[in-house]
Tab-separated table of C-alpha atoms in Angstrom:
chain	number	residue	atom	x	y	z
G	1079	UNK	CA	102.189	99.835	156.755
G	1080	UNK	CA	104.308	102.435	158.326
G	1081	UNK	CA	102.745	105.664	159.845
G	1082	UNK	CA	101.982	108.435	157.738
G	1083	UNK	CA	101.953	106.628	154.414
G	1084	UNK	CA	98.433	106.480	152.190
G	1085	UNK	CA	97.433	103.078	150.348
G	1086	UNK	CA	96.399	103.796	146.905
G	1087	UNK	CA	93.477	102.236	145.408
G	1088	UNK	CA	95.052	102.127	141.935
G	1089	UNK	CA	98.499	100.911	143.178
G	1090	UNK	CA	98.180	97.319	141.255
G	1091	UNK	CA	98.849	99.180	138.032
G	1092	UNK	CA	102.427	100.447	139.449
G	1093	UNK	CA	104.545	97.632	140.624
G	1094	UNK	CA	106.311	95.023	138.411
G	1095	UNK	CA	107.290	92.814	141.009
G	1096	UNK	CA	105.418	92.688	144.631
G	1097	UNK	CA	108.145	91.232	146.967
G	1098	UNK	CA	105.914	90.966	149.830
G	1099	UNK	CA	104.118	88.145	148.449
G	1100	UNK	CA	105.473	84.453	146.996
G	1101	UNK	CA	108.159	82.291	148.606
G	1102	UNK	CA	110.998	84.450	149.675
G	1103	UNK	CA	113.851	82.100	148.099
G	1104	UNK	CA	112.416	82.051	144.926
G	1105	UNK	CA	111.423	85.798	144.800
G	1106	UNK	CA	114.723	86.576	145.955
G	1107	UNK	CA	116.561	84.743	143.307
G	1108	UNK	CA	114.049	85.755	140.600
G	1109	UNK	CA	114.803	89.515	141.580
G	1110	UNK	CA	118.643	88.858	142.256
G	1111	UNK	CA	119.744	87.455	138.860
G	1112	UNK	CA	119.069	90.356	136.639
G	1113	UNK	CA	121.013	92.503	139.220
G	1114	UNK	CA	123.945	90.104	139.355
G	1115	UNK	CA	123.808	90.162	135.529
G	1116	UNK	CA	123.948	93.766	135.612
G	1117	UNK	CA	126.850	93.854	137.609
G	1118	UNK	CA	128.453	91.406	135.747
G	1119	UNK	CA	128.328	93.471	132.606
G	1120	UNK	CA	129.558	96.667	134.831
G	1121	UNK	CA	132.470	94.247	135.316
G	1122	UNK	CA	133.090	93.263	131.850
G	1123	UNK	CA	133.149	96.486	130.560
G	1124	UNK	CA	135.464	97.564	133.616
G	1125	UNK	CA	137.493	94.834	132.702
G	1126	UNK	CA	137.473	95.711	129.142
G	1127	UNK	CA	138.650	98.857	129.588
G	1128	UNK	CA	141.674	97.670	131.619
G	1129	UNK	CA	142.477	94.849	129.017
G	1130	UNK	CA	142.521	97.233	126.031
G	1131	UNK	CA	144.411	99.814	127.781
G	1132	UNK	CA	147.078	97.318	128.876
G	1133	UNK	CA	147.393	95.325	125.622
G	1134	UNK	CA	147.374	98.692	123.573
G	1135	UNK	CA	149.064	101.193	125.868
G	1136	UNK	CA	151.184	98.974	128.079
G	1137	UNK	CA	151.874	98.291	131.753
G	1138	UNK	CA	152.490	101.909	132.594
G	1139	UNK	CA	149.234	102.923	131.255
G	1140	UNK	CA	147.371	100.058	133.157
G	1141	UNK	CA	149.544	101.019	136.308
G	1142	UNK	CA	148.406	104.702	135.860
G	1143	UNK	CA	144.218	103.530	135.219
G	1144	UNK	CA	144.874	101.261	138.546
G	1145	UNK	CA	146.637	103.941	140.543
G	1146	UNK	CA	143.294	106.014	140.370
G	1147	UNK	CA	140.692	103.272	140.462
G	1148	UNK	CA	140.347	103.594	144.320
G	1149	UNK	CA	139.586	107.519	144.078
G	1150	UNK	CA	136.989	106.872	141.476
G	1151	UNK	CA	135.832	103.834	143.402
G	1152	UNK	CA	135.335	106.122	146.402
G	1153	UNK	CA	133.133	108.548	144.330
G	1154	UNK	CA	131.279	105.939	143.065
G	1155	UNK	CA	130.726	104.019	146.440
G	1156	UNK	CA	129.130	107.681	147.917
G	1157	UNK	CA	126.696	107.782	144.694
G	1158	UNK	CA	125.684	104.252	144.925
G	1159	UNK	CA	125.079	104.625	148.572
G	1160	UNK	CA	123.271	107.807	148.723
G	1161	UNK	CA	120.939	106.614	145.492
G	1162	UNK	CA	120.666	103.360	147.196
G	1163	UNK	CA	119.335	105.125	150.152
G	1164	UNK	CA	116.782	107.070	148.067
G	1165	UNK	CA	115.472	103.476	146.601
G	1166	UNK	CA	114.989	102.350	150.284
G	1167	UNK	CA	112.798	105.409	150.941
G	1168	UNK	CA	110.675	104.634	147.945
G	1169	UNK	CA	110.954	100.886	148.264
G	1170	UNK	CA	109.286	101.404	151.648
G	1171	UNK	CA	106.210	103.785	150.321
G	1172	UNK	CA	105.872	101.012	147.537
G	1173	UNK	CA	105.551	98.405	150.304
G	1174	UNK	CA	103.093	100.464	152.131
G	1175	UNK	CA	101.104	101.213	148.716
G	1176	UNK	CA	101.546	104.867	149.139
G	1177	UNK	CA	101.705	106.158	145.513
G	1178	UNK	CA	101.449	109.952	146.739
G	1179	UNK	CA	104.369	109.394	148.758
G	1180	UNK	CA	106.296	107.352	146.021
G	1181	UNK	CA	105.817	110.424	143.547
G	1182	UNK	CA	107.379	112.820	146.136
G	1183	UNK	CA	110.221	110.368	146.640
G	1184	UNK	CA	111.143	110.225	143.209
G	1185	UNK	CA	111.023	113.966	143.051
G	1186	UNK	CA	113.241	114.345	146.011
G	1187	UNK	CA	115.743	111.906	144.881
G	1188	UNK	CA	115.933	113.905	141.291
G	1189	UNK	CA	116.425	117.174	143.030
G	1190	UNK	CA	119.078	115.907	145.536
G	1191	UNK	CA	120.712	114.072	142.761
G	1192	UNK	CA	121.388	117.156	140.609
G	1193	UNK	CA	122.482	118.983	143.727
G	1194	UNK	CA	125.148	116.363	144.406
G	1195	UNK	CA	126.315	116.163	140.894
G	1196	UNK	CA	127.200	119.828	141.010
G	1197	UNK	CA	128.873	119.725	144.190
G	1198	UNK	CA	130.957	116.055	143.685
G	1199	UNK	CA	131.825	117.360	140.268
G	1200	UNK	CA	133.498	120.665	141.487
G	1201	UNK	CA	135.155	119.214	144.536
G	1202	UNK	CA	136.601	116.056	142.764
G	1203	UNK	CA	137.830	117.861	139.891
G	1204	UNK	CA	139.539	120.399	142.013
G	1205	UNK	CA	141.202	118.109	144.202
G	1206	UNK	CA	142.466	115.915	141.646
G	1207	UNK	CA	146.254	116.873	141.654
G	1208	UNK	CA	146.218	117.023	145.332
G	1209	UNK	CA	144.926	113.460	145.892
G	1210	UNK	CA	147.457	112.070	143.320
G	1211	UNK	CA	150.413	113.559	145.124
G	1212	UNK	CA	149.101	112.395	148.434
G	1213	UNK	CA	148.818	108.802	146.963
G	1214	UNK	CA	152.507	108.629	145.966
G	1215	UNK	CA	151.807	108.391	142.290
G	1216	UNK	CA	154.961	107.677	140.644
G	1217	UNK	CA	156.214	110.378	138.288
G	1218	UNK	CA	156.610	108.116	135.358
G	1219	UNK	CA	152.613	107.566	135.334
G	1220	UNK	CA	151.187	110.961	136.828
G	1221	UNK	CA	150.561	112.493	133.767
G	1222	UNK	CA	148.176	109.546	132.630
G	1223	UNK	CA	146.661	108.953	135.803
G	1224	UNK	CA	145.332	112.453	136.031
G	1225	UNK	CA	144.229	112.459	132.559
G	1226	UNK	CA	142.350	109.192	133.221
G	1227	UNK	CA	141.107	110.137	136.583
G	1228	UNK	CA	140.176	113.987	135.677
G	1229	UNK	CA	137.886	112.746	132.671
G	1230	UNK	CA	135.936	109.981	134.875
G	1231	UNK	CA	135.055	112.543	137.785
G	1232	UNK	CA	134.336	114.999	135.193
G	1233	UNK	CA	131.428	112.776	134.419
G	1234	UNK	CA	130.206	112.330	137.669
G	1235	UNK	CA	126.738	113.351	136.830
G	1236	UNK	CA	126.502	110.442	134.101
G	1237	UNK	CA	127.271	108.031	137.330
G	1238	UNK	CA	124.652	109.748	139.512
G	1239	UNK	CA	121.769	109.863	136.893
G	1240	UNK	CA	122.307	105.762	135.871
G	1241	UNK	CA	122.351	104.799	139.627
G	1242	UNK	CA	119.462	107.018	140.537
G	1243	UNK	CA	117.248	105.521	137.810
G	1244	UNK	CA	118.234	102.254	138.586
G	1245	UNK	CA	117.638	102.074	142.158
G	1246	UNK	CA	114.114	103.863	141.468
G	1247	UNK	CA	113.072	101.110	138.890
G	1248	UNK	CA	114.539	98.277	141.484
G	1249	UNK	CA	112.708	99.795	144.405
G	1250	UNK	CA	109.255	99.476	141.952
G	1251	UNK	CA	110.249	95.820	141.569
G	1252	UNK	CA	111.658	96.079	138.159
G	1253	UNK	CA	115.352	94.606	138.248
G	1254	UNK	CA	115.462	93.840	134.388
G	1255	UNK	CA	115.295	97.114	132.647
G	1256	UNK	CA	118.542	98.338	134.343
G	1257	UNK	CA	120.037	95.432	133.253
G	1258	UNK	CA	119.139	95.530	129.433
G	1259	UNK	CA	120.806	99.136	129.422
G	1260	UNK	CA	123.803	98.138	131.342
G	1261	UNK	CA	124.443	95.512	128.586
G	1262	UNK	CA	123.948	98.176	126.070
G	1263	UNK	CA	126.228	100.543	127.826
G	1264	UNK	CA	128.925	97.806	128.366
G	1265	UNK	CA	129.019	96.672	124.427
G	1266	UNK	CA	129.032	100.348	123.592
G	1267	UNK	CA	131.775	101.084	126.215
G	1268	UNK	CA	134.086	98.440	124.342
G	1269	UNK	CA	133.478	99.919	120.869
G	1270	UNK	CA	133.890	103.531	122.118
G	1271	UNK	CA	137.307	102.214	123.695
G	1272	UNK	CA	138.508	100.908	120.500
G	1273	UNK	CA	137.912	104.100	118.395
G	1274	UNK	CA	138.892	106.575	120.869
G	1275	UNK	CA	142.192	104.682	121.795
G	1276	UNK	CA	142.997	103.189	118.130
G	1277	UNK	CA	141.594	105.437	115.889
G	1278	UNK	CA	141.653	109.003	117.566
G	1279	UNK	CA	144.803	107.972	119.721
G	1280	UNK	CA	143.070	109.764	122.831
G	1281	UNK	CA	145.147	107.224	125.241
G	1282	UNK	CA	143.963	106.333	128.735
G	1283	UNK	CA	141.506	109.621	128.661
G	1284	UNK	CA	139.772	107.990	125.726
G	1285	UNK	CA	139.020	104.920	127.713
G	1286	UNK	CA	137.751	107.289	130.178
G	1287	UNK	CA	135.489	109.448	128.052
G	1288	UNK	CA	134.121	105.970	126.610
G	1289	UNK	CA	133.093	104.994	129.896
G	1290	UNK	CA	131.343	108.485	130.573
G	1291	UNK	CA	129.391	108.754	127.320
G	1292	UNK	CA	128.191	104.902	127.202
G	1293	UNK	CA	126.968	105.324	130.545
G	1294	UNK	CA	125.111	108.708	130.168
G	1295	UNK	CA	123.469	107.162	127.168
G	1296	UNK	CA	122.544	104.312	128.906
G	1297	UNK	CA	121.127	106.436	131.720
G	1298	UNK	CA	119.104	108.633	129.391
G	1299	UNK	CA	117.443	105.385	127.603
G	1300	UNK	CA	116.982	104.068	130.959
G	1301	UNK	CA	114.808	106.833	132.062
G	1302	UNK	CA	113.161	107.109	128.980
G	1303	UNK	CA	111.624	103.358	128.976
G	1304	UNK	CA	111.151	103.539	132.724
G	1305	UNK	CA	108.900	106.594	132.375
G	1306	UNK	CA	106.851	104.955	129.605
G	1307	UNK	CA	106.469	101.784	132.197
G	1308	UNK	CA	105.818	103.233	135.415
G	1309	UNK	CA	103.403	106.378	135.580
G	1310	UNK	CA	104.661	107.316	139.095
G	1311	UNK	CA	107.871	108.415	136.889
G	1312	UNK	CA	105.901	111.133	135.007
G	1313	UNK	CA	106.321	113.477	137.735
G	1314	UNK	CA	103.887	116.689	138.019
G	1315	UNK	CA	104.641	120.038	139.917
G	1316	UNK	CA	102.441	119.115	142.913
G	1317	UNK	CA	104.780	115.862	143.365
G	1318	UNK	CA	107.588	118.564	144.221
G	1319	UNK	CA	105.574	119.873	147.107
G	1320	UNK	CA	106.606	118.915	150.822
G	1321	UNK	CA	110.180	118.858	149.444
G	1322	UNK	CA	111.511	119.917	152.687
G	1323	UNK	CA	110.047	117.221	154.655
G	1324	UNK	CA	110.846	114.513	151.862
G	1325	UNK	CA	114.456	116.005	151.913
G	1326	UNK	CA	114.907	115.398	155.415
G	1327	UNK	CA	113.580	111.703	155.023
G	1328	UNK	CA	115.945	110.959	152.025
G	1329	UNK	CA	118.898	112.614	153.597
G	1330	UNK	CA	118.324	110.998	156.690
G	1331	UNK	CA	118.769	107.315	155.186
G	1332	UNK	CA	120.859	108.312	151.821
G	1333	UNK	CA	123.514	110.488	153.069
G	1334	UNK	CA	124.568	108.110	155.851
G	1335	UNK	CA	124.532	105.166	153.262
G	1336	UNK	CA	126.700	107.463	151.083
G	1337	UNK	CA	129.023	108.875	153.683
G	1338	UNK	CA	129.649	105.156	155.287
G	1339	UNK	CA	130.621	103.608	151.822
G	1340	UNK	CA	132.786	106.318	151.056
G	1341	UNK	CA	134.617	105.940	154.214
G	1342	UNK	CA	135.036	102.160	153.610
G	1343	UNK	CA	136.922	103.530	150.660
G	1344	UNK	CA	139.310	105.434	152.620
G	1345	UNK	CA	140.652	102.484	153.869
G	1346	UNK	CA	141.020	101.217	150.668
G	1347	UNK	CA	142.804	104.489	149.854
G	1348	UNK	CA	145.866	103.542	152.432
G	1349	UNK	CA	145.834	100.398	150.901
G	1350	UNK	CA	146.366	101.799	147.228
G	1351	UNK	CA	148.589	104.195	148.654
G	1352	UNK	CA	150.918	101.598	150.450
G	1353	UNK	CA	151.150	99.881	147.096
G	1354	UNK	CA	152.017	102.872	145.067
G	1355	UNK	CA	154.980	103.344	147.484
G	1356	UNK	CA	156.237	99.921	146.011
G	1357	UNK	CA	156.728	100.957	142.574
G	1358	UNK	CA	154.779	100.287	139.208
G	1359	UNK	CA	155.303	96.246	139.390
G	1360	UNK	CA	153.258	96.463	142.355
G	1361	UNK	CA	150.575	98.657	140.886
G	1362	UNK	CA	150.072	96.748	138.089
G	1363	UNK	CA	149.986	93.283	139.686
G	1364	UNK	CA	147.748	94.793	142.228
G	1365	UNK	CA	145.549	96.325	139.599
G	1366	UNK	CA	145.236	93.211	137.789
G	1367	UNK	CA	144.101	91.243	140.715
G	1368	UNK	CA	141.811	93.570	142.340
G	1369	UNK	CA	139.982	93.817	138.898
G	1370	UNK	CA	139.247	90.216	139.054
G	1371	UNK	CA	138.595	90.475	142.585
G	1372	UNK	CA	135.496	92.808	141.786
G	1373	UNK	CA	133.630	89.792	140.285
G	1374	UNK	CA	133.364	89.020	143.818
G	1375	UNK	CA	132.538	92.575	145.089
G	1376	UNK	CA	130.018	93.045	142.459
G	1377	UNK	CA	128.072	89.898	142.755
G	1378	UNK	CA	127.978	90.308	146.835
G	1379	UNK	CA	126.730	93.924	146.264
G	1380	UNK	CA	123.920	92.390	143.479
G	1381	UNK	CA	122.753	90.432	146.640
G	1382	UNK	CA	122.691	93.328	148.835
G	1383	UNK	CA	120.868	95.245	146.584
G	1384	UNK	CA	118.457	92.578	145.996
G	1385	UNK	CA	117.761	92.019	149.789
G	1386	UNK	CA	117.580	95.617	150.155
G	1387	UNK	CA	114.432	96.394	147.943
G	1388	UNK	CA	113.105	93.075	149.426
G	1389	UNK	CA	113.397	94.043	153.167
G	1390	UNK	CA	112.131	97.695	152.221
G	1391	UNK	CA	109.097	96.559	150.851
G	1392	UNK	CA	108.185	94.049	153.508
G	1393	UNK	CA	109.379	96.604	156.412
G	1394	UNK	CA	106.819	99.146	154.690
G	1395	UNK	CA	104.154	96.471	154.821
G	1396	UNK	CA	104.818	95.216	158.391
G	1397	UNK	CA	106.110	91.772	157.485
G	1398	UNK	CA	108.401	90.834	159.927
G	1399	UNK	CA	108.504	87.097	159.526
G	1400	UNK	CA	108.961	87.212	156.054
G	1401	UNK	CA	111.998	89.441	156.170
G	1402	UNK	CA	113.387	87.042	158.420
G	1403	UNK	CA	112.969	84.084	155.984
G	1404	UNK	CA	114.072	86.379	152.983
G	1405	UNK	CA	117.480	87.166	154.970
G	1406	UNK	CA	118.259	83.516	155.357
G	1407	UNK	CA	117.447	82.739	151.795
G	1408	UNK	CA	119.631	85.530	150.795
G	1409	UNK	CA	122.544	84.411	152.609
G	1410	UNK	CA	122.319	81.037	151.445
G	1411	UNK	CA	122.362	82.152	147.864
G	1412	UNK	CA	125.098	84.724	148.673
G	1413	UNK	CA	127.364	82.212	150.441
G	1414	UNK	CA	126.929	79.661	147.822
G	1415	UNK	CA	128.120	81.955	145.122
G	1416	UNK	CA	130.994	83.046	147.297
G	1417	UNK	CA	132.191	79.423	147.726
G	1418	UNK	CA	132.119	78.768	144.068
G	1419	UNK	CA	133.740	81.902	142.934
G	1420	UNK	CA	136.513	81.444	145.714
G	1421	UNK	CA	137.352	78.055	144.232
G	1422	UNK	CA	137.425	79.635	140.683
G	1423	UNK	CA	139.572	82.426	141.366
G	1424	UNK	CA	142.269	80.707	143.531
G	1425	UNK	CA	142.382	77.776	140.783
G	1426	UNK	CA	142.617	80.211	138.026
G	1427	UNK	CA	144.913	83.028	139.582
G	1428	UNK	CA	147.962	82.477	137.208
G	1429	UNK	CA	145.594	83.199	134.018
G	1430	UNK	CA	144.914	86.719	135.643
G	1431	UNK	CA	147.848	88.786	134.847
G	1432	UNK	CA	148.134	87.589	131.028
G	1433	UNK	CA	144.701	88.902	130.417
G	1434	UNK	CA	145.751	92.345	130.898
G	1435	UNK	CA	149.417	92.456	129.872
G	1436	UNK	CA	151.487	90.699	127.095
G	1437	UNK	CA	154.568	89.049	128.582
G	1438	UNK	CA	154.149	90.167	132.018
G	1439	UNK	CA	157.244	90.185	134.522
G	1440	UNK	CA	157.651	87.602	137.271
G	1441	UNK	CA	157.159	90.253	139.643
G	1442	UNK	CA	153.859	91.628	138.449
G	1443	UNK	CA	152.627	87.936	138.425
G	1444	UNK	CA	153.944	87.558	142.183
G	1445	UNK	CA	152.033	90.712	143.233
G	1446	UNK	CA	148.767	89.520	141.651
G	1447	UNK	CA	148.907	86.012	142.976
G	1448	UNK	CA	149.652	87.236	146.493
G	1449	UNK	CA	146.718	89.572	146.513
G	1450	UNK	CA	144.129	86.665	145.267
G	1451	UNK	CA	145.468	84.143	147.522
G	1452	UNK	CA	145.263	86.425	150.747
G	1453	UNK	CA	141.432	87.692	149.755
G	1454	UNK	CA	139.602	85.004	147.927
G	1455	UNK	CA	139.394	82.362	150.905
G	1456	UNK	CA	137.078	84.991	152.844
G	1457	UNK	CA	134.491	85.808	150.478
G	1458	UNK	CA	132.185	84.495	152.754
G	1459	UNK	CA	132.666	87.332	155.198
G	1460	UNK	CA	132.277	89.959	152.612
G	1461	UNK	CA	128.953	88.116	151.425
G	1462	UNK	CA	127.518	88.096	155.104
G	1463	UNK	CA	128.517	91.669	155.251
G	1464	UNK	CA	126.649	92.741	152.018
G	1465	UNK	CA	123.269	90.943	153.245
G	1466	UNK	CA	123.064	92.035	156.600
G	1467	UNK	CA	124.000	95.380	156.400
G	1468	UNK	CA	121.567	95.945	153.422
G	1469	UNK	CA	118.941	94.200	155.481
G	1470	UNK	CA	119.416	96.635	158.756
G	1471	UNK	CA	119.524	99.821	156.553
G	1472	UNK	CA	116.273	99.040	154.771
G	1473	UNK	CA	114.758	98.747	158.288
G	1474	UNK	CA	115.540	102.174	158.975
G	1475	UNK	CA	118.614	101.562	161.043
G	1476	UNK	CA	121.467	103.832	159.651
G	1477	UNK	CA	123.493	104.023	163.043
G	1478	UNK	CA	124.910	100.238	163.100
G	1479	UNK	CA	125.911	100.285	159.402
G	1480	UNK	CA	127.762	103.197	160.052
G	1481	UNK	CA	129.214	102.039	162.992
G	1482	UNK	CA	130.182	98.983	161.302
G	1483	UNK	CA	131.765	101.144	158.513
G	1484	UNK	CA	134.129	102.823	161.174
G	1485	UNK	CA	134.825	99.604	162.513
G	1486	UNK	CA	135.939	98.600	159.016
G	1487	UNK	CA	137.707	101.507	158.356
G	1488	UNK	CA	140.012	101.282	161.824
G	1489	UNK	CA	140.813	97.571	161.169
G	1490	UNK	CA	141.555	98.079	157.496
G	1491	UNK	CA	143.908	101.122	157.960
G	1492	UNK	CA	145.610	99.419	161.123
G	1493	UNK	CA	146.057	96.376	159.253
G	1494	UNK	CA	147.301	98.198	156.064
G	1495	UNK	CA	150.139	99.701	158.029
G	1496	UNK	CA	150.578	97.391	160.972
G	1497	UNK	CA	150.557	94.148	159.264
G	1498	UNK	CA	152.478	95.683	156.135
G	1499	UNK	CA	155.556	96.498	158.536
G	1500	UNK	CA	155.671	93.035	159.911
G	1501	UNK	CA	155.112	91.082	156.805
G	1502	UNK	CA	155.042	93.313	153.799
G	1503	UNK	CA	152.899	93.214	150.823
G	1504	UNK	CA	150.852	90.430	152.145
G	1505	UNK	CA	149.834	92.533	155.403
G	1506	UNK	CA	148.268	95.012	152.905
G	1507	UNK	CA	146.230	92.293	151.215
G	1508	UNK	CA	144.871	90.791	154.529
G	1509	UNK	CA	143.690	94.023	155.464
G	1510	UNK	CA	140.308	93.619	153.501
G	1511	UNK	CA	139.245	90.273	155.198
G	1512	UNK	CA	140.411	91.715	158.907
G	1513	UNK	CA	137.811	94.772	158.305
G	1514	UNK	CA	135.031	92.346	156.750
G	1515	UNK	CA	135.426	90.347	160.066
G	1516	UNK	CA	135.152	93.117	162.377
G	1517	UNK	CA	132.058	94.867	160.754
G	1518	UNK	CA	130.556	91.322	160.543
G	1519	UNK	CA	130.599	90.718	164.244
G	1520	UNK	CA	128.974	93.985	165.048
G	1521	UNK	CA	126.118	93.879	162.307
G	1522	UNK	CA	125.505	90.441	163.501
G	1523	UNK	CA	124.857	91.342	166.978
G	1524	UNK	CA	122.488	94.365	166.009
G	1525	UNK	CA	120.789	92.141	163.566
G	1526	UNK	CA	119.652	89.666	165.939
G	1527	UNK	CA	118.558	92.177	168.453
G	1528	UNK	CA	116.518	93.712	165.857
G	1529	UNK	CA	114.933	90.604	164.945
G	1530	UNK	CA	113.798	89.736	168.519
G	1531	UNK	CA	112.454	92.917	169.287
G	1532	UNK	CA	110.540	93.387	166.039
G	1533	UNK	CA	111.411	96.643	165.294
């Protein structure tokens, strides 16, 4: 048990799944599957957005959505990072059986989530035009790109709210409730897409507002269900005491995680800007390919979320041998899935663009296939990165993941502009695998050192 944490006598009424007991492989698989399912449904409704936009509004509309997707993803990465860090704080207290600390952790997460909602919404909406100009967004899709991006960013609060409650529930050992409401959100999003675009003729803005509204409703229902299920979620005024100390602890883990995930996206911004400069066909092909590529990203992130909760609870309980066994089991599961995904995506690459666009040009197909052939063979690097980085962060080490993040950023930008000057579009596509490799090397060294030292 970590210093300063108090064990609660009534704790057995609080946690759905105790990750400090049972065989690591089975425990992690059982916990990971609902998280993977949730991420797959998240991908499902993201793909549904793109398919409906591409099929009903055309290639330019799809390109407009794609040209802004990395900005939206950057904000989402920060939100997922910081709320994930808050979840790690809660998970450590959960593993230490500290009920009072858990309540204070949830209170701190709520307060800071509200503050970040206000700040992020104001900054993102205010900078929408300058960002689109910097990214060299083509004039023929500029207005649609702004309309879509502004609507999504205006709904930042819904994204923060959903990710906060999801990470809280997972830290408590419940990975199923977020899945159920994400399924609901995905289906509702598709229905609202069709209503807003086909019935109300709201264009790409309709797709954006459908996403925001479905996520907001899912977050509210998930919070209500969680509060009924877990007594620690029914906060009282006293739980907001010691807020200064709790805030320091949460920001020390959460903010670096949010910042480092955002920094990673800056490199992807450079990639998107390089693709935007090529033209609408490149943007459309790149967008279609990256939408499918998100299948691997989301699945690897799911394994990262699962191992983060697992390591946090066992770190709080002081079970180092169990952490080692769990990380090995998680790597085995993650890389087995990555091998399968790589084979499927490479084999089915010619089916990707027709999913989004009717009668696509050969040029669009060329750009989509080029990206998938360059990235899919290297999913093993991404899987290792997701598992090891999450494990290190859950043991309270934020410096190494941040250093790895900077390494990834530098290598991604260098490859984007350096290799693209030599081999063109393929060089842009290879930037991601090279960035993963650089981060993997650094994190592997740090993880081995931490395991040997037992801290």
